[in-house]
Coordinates of C-alpha atoms in Angstrom, one line a residue:
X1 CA 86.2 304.2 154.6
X2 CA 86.5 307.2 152.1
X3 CA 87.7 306.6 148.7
X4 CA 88.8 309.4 146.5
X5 CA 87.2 309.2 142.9
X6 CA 89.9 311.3 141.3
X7 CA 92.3 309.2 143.0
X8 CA 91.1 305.9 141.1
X9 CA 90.2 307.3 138.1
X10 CA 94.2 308.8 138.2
X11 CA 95.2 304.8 138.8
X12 CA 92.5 304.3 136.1
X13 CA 94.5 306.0 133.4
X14 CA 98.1 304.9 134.2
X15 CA 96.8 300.7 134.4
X16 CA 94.8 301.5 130.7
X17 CA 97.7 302.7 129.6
X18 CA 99.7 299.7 131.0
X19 CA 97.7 297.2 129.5
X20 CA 97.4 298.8 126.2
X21 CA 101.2 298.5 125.8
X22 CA 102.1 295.7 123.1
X23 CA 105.5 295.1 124.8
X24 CA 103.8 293.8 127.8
X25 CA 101.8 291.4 125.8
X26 CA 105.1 290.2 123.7
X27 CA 106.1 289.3 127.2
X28 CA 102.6 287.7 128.7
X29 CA 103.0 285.4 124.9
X30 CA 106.7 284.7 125.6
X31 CA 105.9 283.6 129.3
X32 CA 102.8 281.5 128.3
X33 CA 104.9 279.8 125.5
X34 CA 107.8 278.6 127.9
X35 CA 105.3 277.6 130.5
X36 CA 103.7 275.2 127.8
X37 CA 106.5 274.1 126.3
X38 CA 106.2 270.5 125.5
X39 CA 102.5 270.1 127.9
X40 CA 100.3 271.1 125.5
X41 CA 99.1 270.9 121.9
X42 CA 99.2 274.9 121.5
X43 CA 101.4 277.1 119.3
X44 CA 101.8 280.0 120.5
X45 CA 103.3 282.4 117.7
X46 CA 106.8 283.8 117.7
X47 CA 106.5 287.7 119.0
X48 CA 109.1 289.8 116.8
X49 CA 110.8 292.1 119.5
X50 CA 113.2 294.3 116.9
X51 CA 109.9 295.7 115.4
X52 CA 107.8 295.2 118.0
X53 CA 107.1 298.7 120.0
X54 CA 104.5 300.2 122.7
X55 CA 101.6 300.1 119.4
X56 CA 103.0 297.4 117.6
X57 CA 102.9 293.9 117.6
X58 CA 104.2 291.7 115.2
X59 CA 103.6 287.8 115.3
X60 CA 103.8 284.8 113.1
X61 CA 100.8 284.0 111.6
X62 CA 99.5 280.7 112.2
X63 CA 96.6 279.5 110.0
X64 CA 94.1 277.0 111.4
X65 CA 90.1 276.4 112.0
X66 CA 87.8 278.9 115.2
X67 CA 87.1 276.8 118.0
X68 CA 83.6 278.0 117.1
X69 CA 83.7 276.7 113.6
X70 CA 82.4 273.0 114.7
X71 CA 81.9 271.9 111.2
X72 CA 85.3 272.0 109.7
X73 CA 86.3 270.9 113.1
X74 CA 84.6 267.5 112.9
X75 CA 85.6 267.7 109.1
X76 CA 89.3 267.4 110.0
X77 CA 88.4 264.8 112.2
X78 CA 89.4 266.9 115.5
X79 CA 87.4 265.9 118.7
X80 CA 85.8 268.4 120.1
X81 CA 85.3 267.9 123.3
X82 CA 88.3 266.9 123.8
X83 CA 89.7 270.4 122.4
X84 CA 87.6 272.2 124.7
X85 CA 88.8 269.9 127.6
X86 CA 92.6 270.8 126.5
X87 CA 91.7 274.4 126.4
X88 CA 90.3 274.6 129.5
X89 CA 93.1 272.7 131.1
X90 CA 95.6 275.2 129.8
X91 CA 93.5 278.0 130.6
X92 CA 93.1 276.6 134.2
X93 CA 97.0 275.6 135.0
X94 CA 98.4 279.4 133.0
X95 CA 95.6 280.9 136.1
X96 CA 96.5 278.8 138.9
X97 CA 100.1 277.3 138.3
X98 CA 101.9 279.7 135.8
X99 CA 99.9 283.0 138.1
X100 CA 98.9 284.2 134.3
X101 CA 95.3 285.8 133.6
X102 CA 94.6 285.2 129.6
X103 CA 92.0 288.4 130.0
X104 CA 91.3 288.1 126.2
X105 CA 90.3 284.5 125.1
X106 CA 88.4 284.4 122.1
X107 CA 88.4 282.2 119.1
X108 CA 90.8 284.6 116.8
X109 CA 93.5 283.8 120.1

């Protein structure tokens, strides 16, 4: 089987440019937020669509504590095993149930 280098690298460039397209990820937030509407113990912030373009995106801030900052975690009385059990849950049904890849999870999401 023969596959053309220029041809992927062509497919390459148009995906790249795909997912580096804000309005696609105002939609991935807007689909994960219905999907866990009520299911989960997640806010996901409000995407602003009338000033929200291609290289733009404008959310609601949302202040809390990174998953990776244990200490004020267990200050505030959160379990932490039990957040990462959550997490992972959601993570696992947005994958399997809601056919959504989060490619990007990292404490600041």
């Amino acid at each position: 089987m023969y596959i053309s280098i220029s041809s992927i690298m062509k497919e390459f460039g148009v995906r790249v440019f795909e997912e580096m397209d804000y309005r696609r990820e105002m939609s991935n937030a807007r689909k994960i937020a219905k999907n866990i509407q009520g299911r989960e113990k997640i806010i996901i912030p409000t995407v602003y669509e009338e000033i929200t373009s291609s290289r733009v995106l404008v959310m609601d801030y949302i202040p809390g504590i990174k998953i990776t900052n244990r200490k004020e975690l267990l200050e505030k009385g959160i379990d932490v095993k039990k957040l990462a059990m959550d997490l992972d849950t959601a993570f696992i049904r947005m994958l399997l149930r809601d056919d959504i890849f989060h490619a990007d999870p990292h404490p600041g999401n």
